Short mmCIF file of C-alpha atoms in Angstrom, two decimals:
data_model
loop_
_atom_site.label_atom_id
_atom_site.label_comp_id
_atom_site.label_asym_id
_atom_site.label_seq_id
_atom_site.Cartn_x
_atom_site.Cartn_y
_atom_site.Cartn_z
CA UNK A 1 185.30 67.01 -72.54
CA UNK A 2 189.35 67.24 -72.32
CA UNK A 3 190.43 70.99 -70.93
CA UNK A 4 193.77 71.47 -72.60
CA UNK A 5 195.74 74.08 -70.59
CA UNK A 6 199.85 74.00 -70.29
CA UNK A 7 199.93 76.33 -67.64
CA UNK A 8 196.78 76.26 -65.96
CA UNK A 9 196.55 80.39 -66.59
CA UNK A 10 193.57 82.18 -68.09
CA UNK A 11 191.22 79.43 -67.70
CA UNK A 12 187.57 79.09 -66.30
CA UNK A 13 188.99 77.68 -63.24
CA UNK A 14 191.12 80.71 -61.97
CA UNK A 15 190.13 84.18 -61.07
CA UNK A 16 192.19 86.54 -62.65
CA UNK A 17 192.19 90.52 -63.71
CA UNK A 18 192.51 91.99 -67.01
CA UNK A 19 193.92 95.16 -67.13
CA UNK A 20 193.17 96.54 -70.44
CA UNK A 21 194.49 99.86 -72.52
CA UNK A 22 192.30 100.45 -76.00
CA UNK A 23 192.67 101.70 -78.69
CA UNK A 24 195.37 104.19 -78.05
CA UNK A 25 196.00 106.82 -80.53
CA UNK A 26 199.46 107.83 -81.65
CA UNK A 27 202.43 107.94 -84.84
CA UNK A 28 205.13 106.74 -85.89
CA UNK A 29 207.91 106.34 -88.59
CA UNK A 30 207.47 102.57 -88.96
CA UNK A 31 207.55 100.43 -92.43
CA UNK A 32 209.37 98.85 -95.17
CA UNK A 33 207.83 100.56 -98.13
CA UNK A 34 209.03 102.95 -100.05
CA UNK A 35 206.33 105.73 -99.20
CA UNK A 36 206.66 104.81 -95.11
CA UNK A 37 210.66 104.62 -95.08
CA UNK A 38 211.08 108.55 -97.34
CA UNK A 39 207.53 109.47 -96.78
CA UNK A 40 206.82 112.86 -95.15
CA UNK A 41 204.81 112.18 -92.25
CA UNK A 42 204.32 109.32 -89.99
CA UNK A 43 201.75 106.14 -89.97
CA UNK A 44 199.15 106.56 -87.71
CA UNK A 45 198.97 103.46 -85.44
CA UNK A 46 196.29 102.31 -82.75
CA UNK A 47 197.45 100.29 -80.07
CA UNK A 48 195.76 97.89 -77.45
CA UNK A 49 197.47 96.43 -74.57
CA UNK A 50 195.89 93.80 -72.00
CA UNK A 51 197.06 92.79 -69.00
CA UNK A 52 196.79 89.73 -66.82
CA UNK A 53 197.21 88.63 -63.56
CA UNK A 54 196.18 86.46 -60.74
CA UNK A 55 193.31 87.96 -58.92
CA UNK A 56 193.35 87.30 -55.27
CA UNK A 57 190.30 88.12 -53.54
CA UNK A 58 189.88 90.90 -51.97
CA UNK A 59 191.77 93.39 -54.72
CA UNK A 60 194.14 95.71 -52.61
CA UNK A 61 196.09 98.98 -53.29
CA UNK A 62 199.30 96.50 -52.86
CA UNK A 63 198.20 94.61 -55.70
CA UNK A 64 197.81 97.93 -58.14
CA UNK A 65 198.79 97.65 -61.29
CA UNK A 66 200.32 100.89 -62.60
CA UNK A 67 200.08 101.10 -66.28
CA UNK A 68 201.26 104.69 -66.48
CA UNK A 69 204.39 103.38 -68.11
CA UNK A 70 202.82 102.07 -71.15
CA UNK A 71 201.35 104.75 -72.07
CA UNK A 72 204.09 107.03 -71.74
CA UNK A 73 205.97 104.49 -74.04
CA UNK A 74 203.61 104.74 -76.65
CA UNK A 75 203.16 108.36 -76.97
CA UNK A 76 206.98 108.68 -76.98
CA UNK A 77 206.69 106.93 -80.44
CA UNK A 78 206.21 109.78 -82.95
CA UNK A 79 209.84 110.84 -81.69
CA UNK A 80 211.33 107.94 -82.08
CA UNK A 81 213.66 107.09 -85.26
CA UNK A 82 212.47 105.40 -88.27
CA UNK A 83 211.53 101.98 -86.98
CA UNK A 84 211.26 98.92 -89.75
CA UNK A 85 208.72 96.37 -88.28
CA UNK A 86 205.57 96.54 -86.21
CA UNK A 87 206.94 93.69 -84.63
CA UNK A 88 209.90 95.99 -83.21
CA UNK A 89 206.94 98.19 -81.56
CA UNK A 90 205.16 95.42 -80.22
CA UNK A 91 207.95 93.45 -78.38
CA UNK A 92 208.91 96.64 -76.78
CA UNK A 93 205.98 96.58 -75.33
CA UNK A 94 205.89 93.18 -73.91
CA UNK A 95 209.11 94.45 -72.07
CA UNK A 96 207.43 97.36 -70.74
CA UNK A 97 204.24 95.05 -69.73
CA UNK A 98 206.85 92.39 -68.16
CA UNK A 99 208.54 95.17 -66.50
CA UNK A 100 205.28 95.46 -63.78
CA UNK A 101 206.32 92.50 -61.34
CA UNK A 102 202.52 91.10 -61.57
CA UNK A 103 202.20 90.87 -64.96
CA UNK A 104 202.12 86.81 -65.70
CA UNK A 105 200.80 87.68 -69.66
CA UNK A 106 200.51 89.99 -71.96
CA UNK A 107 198.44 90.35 -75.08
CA UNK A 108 199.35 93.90 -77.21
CA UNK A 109 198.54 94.66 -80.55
CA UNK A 110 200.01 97.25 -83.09
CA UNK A 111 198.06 98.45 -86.24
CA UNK A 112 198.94 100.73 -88.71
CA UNK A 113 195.29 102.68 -89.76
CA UNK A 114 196.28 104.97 -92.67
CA UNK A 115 198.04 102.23 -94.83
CA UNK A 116 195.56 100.95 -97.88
CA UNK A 117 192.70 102.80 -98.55
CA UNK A 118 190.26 99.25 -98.69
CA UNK A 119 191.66 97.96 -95.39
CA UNK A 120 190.63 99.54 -91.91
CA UNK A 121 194.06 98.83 -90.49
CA UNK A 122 196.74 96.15 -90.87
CA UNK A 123 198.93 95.07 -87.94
CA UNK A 124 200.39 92.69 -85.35
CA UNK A 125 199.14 90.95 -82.60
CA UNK A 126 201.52 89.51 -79.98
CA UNK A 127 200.35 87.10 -76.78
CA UNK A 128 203.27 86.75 -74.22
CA UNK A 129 203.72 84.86 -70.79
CA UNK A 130 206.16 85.56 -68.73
CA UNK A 131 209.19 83.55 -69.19
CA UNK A 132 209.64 81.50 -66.12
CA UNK A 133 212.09 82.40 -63.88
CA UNK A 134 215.70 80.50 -63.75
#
């Protein structure tokens, strides 16, 4: 059996920690139709963001990841303007994620609940590494 891995990250071989924030609550003015650009109130959205990082053994308070920040970005959103694209949402994430120096990847996902009556949510899901440094 061939293991293909380009980076040798997330992988049975390596210990690593998952730091995970579900299913987070919140609004915003986000959408290209019609009804979500003039529309009265704003979508209601549920967000998950995950975490990784390299795990050395024993975990110590150095090695803390606060994730404080992310959360305080996301419940900022029903205040923020009108915003076009899911996709918008979700890379601004990935910069807040990045922005916690052990952070090596990302996964966060953005889905707007409320949209069609027959769908339980429709959305975006974005997986980011860290770019490697220059």
């Amino acid at each position: 059996m061939t293991r293909i891995s380009t980076s040798g990250l997330w992988d049975a071989e390596n210990d690593y920690v998952r730091i995970l924030l579900d299913g987070i609550r919140t609004e915003a003015r986000v959408g290209l139709h019609p009804w979500e650009r003039f529309g009265d109130k704003p979508n209601p959205l549920l967000v998950t963001i995950e975490l990784f990082a390299h795990a050395p053994r024993p975990e110590t308070q150095a090695e803390f990841m606060d994730y404080d920040p992310l959360r305080a970005a996301v419940k900022d959103w029903p205040n923020r303007p009108h915003t076009e694209l899911l996709e918008t949402l979700a890379e601004e994430l990935v910069g807040h994620c990045f922005a916690l120096p052990r952070v090596e990847a990302c996964r966060v996902s953005v889905l707007k609940t409320g949209i069609f009556n027959e769908i339980n949510a429709v959305g975006v899901e974005l997986y980011r590494r860290r770019p490697a440094a220059r």
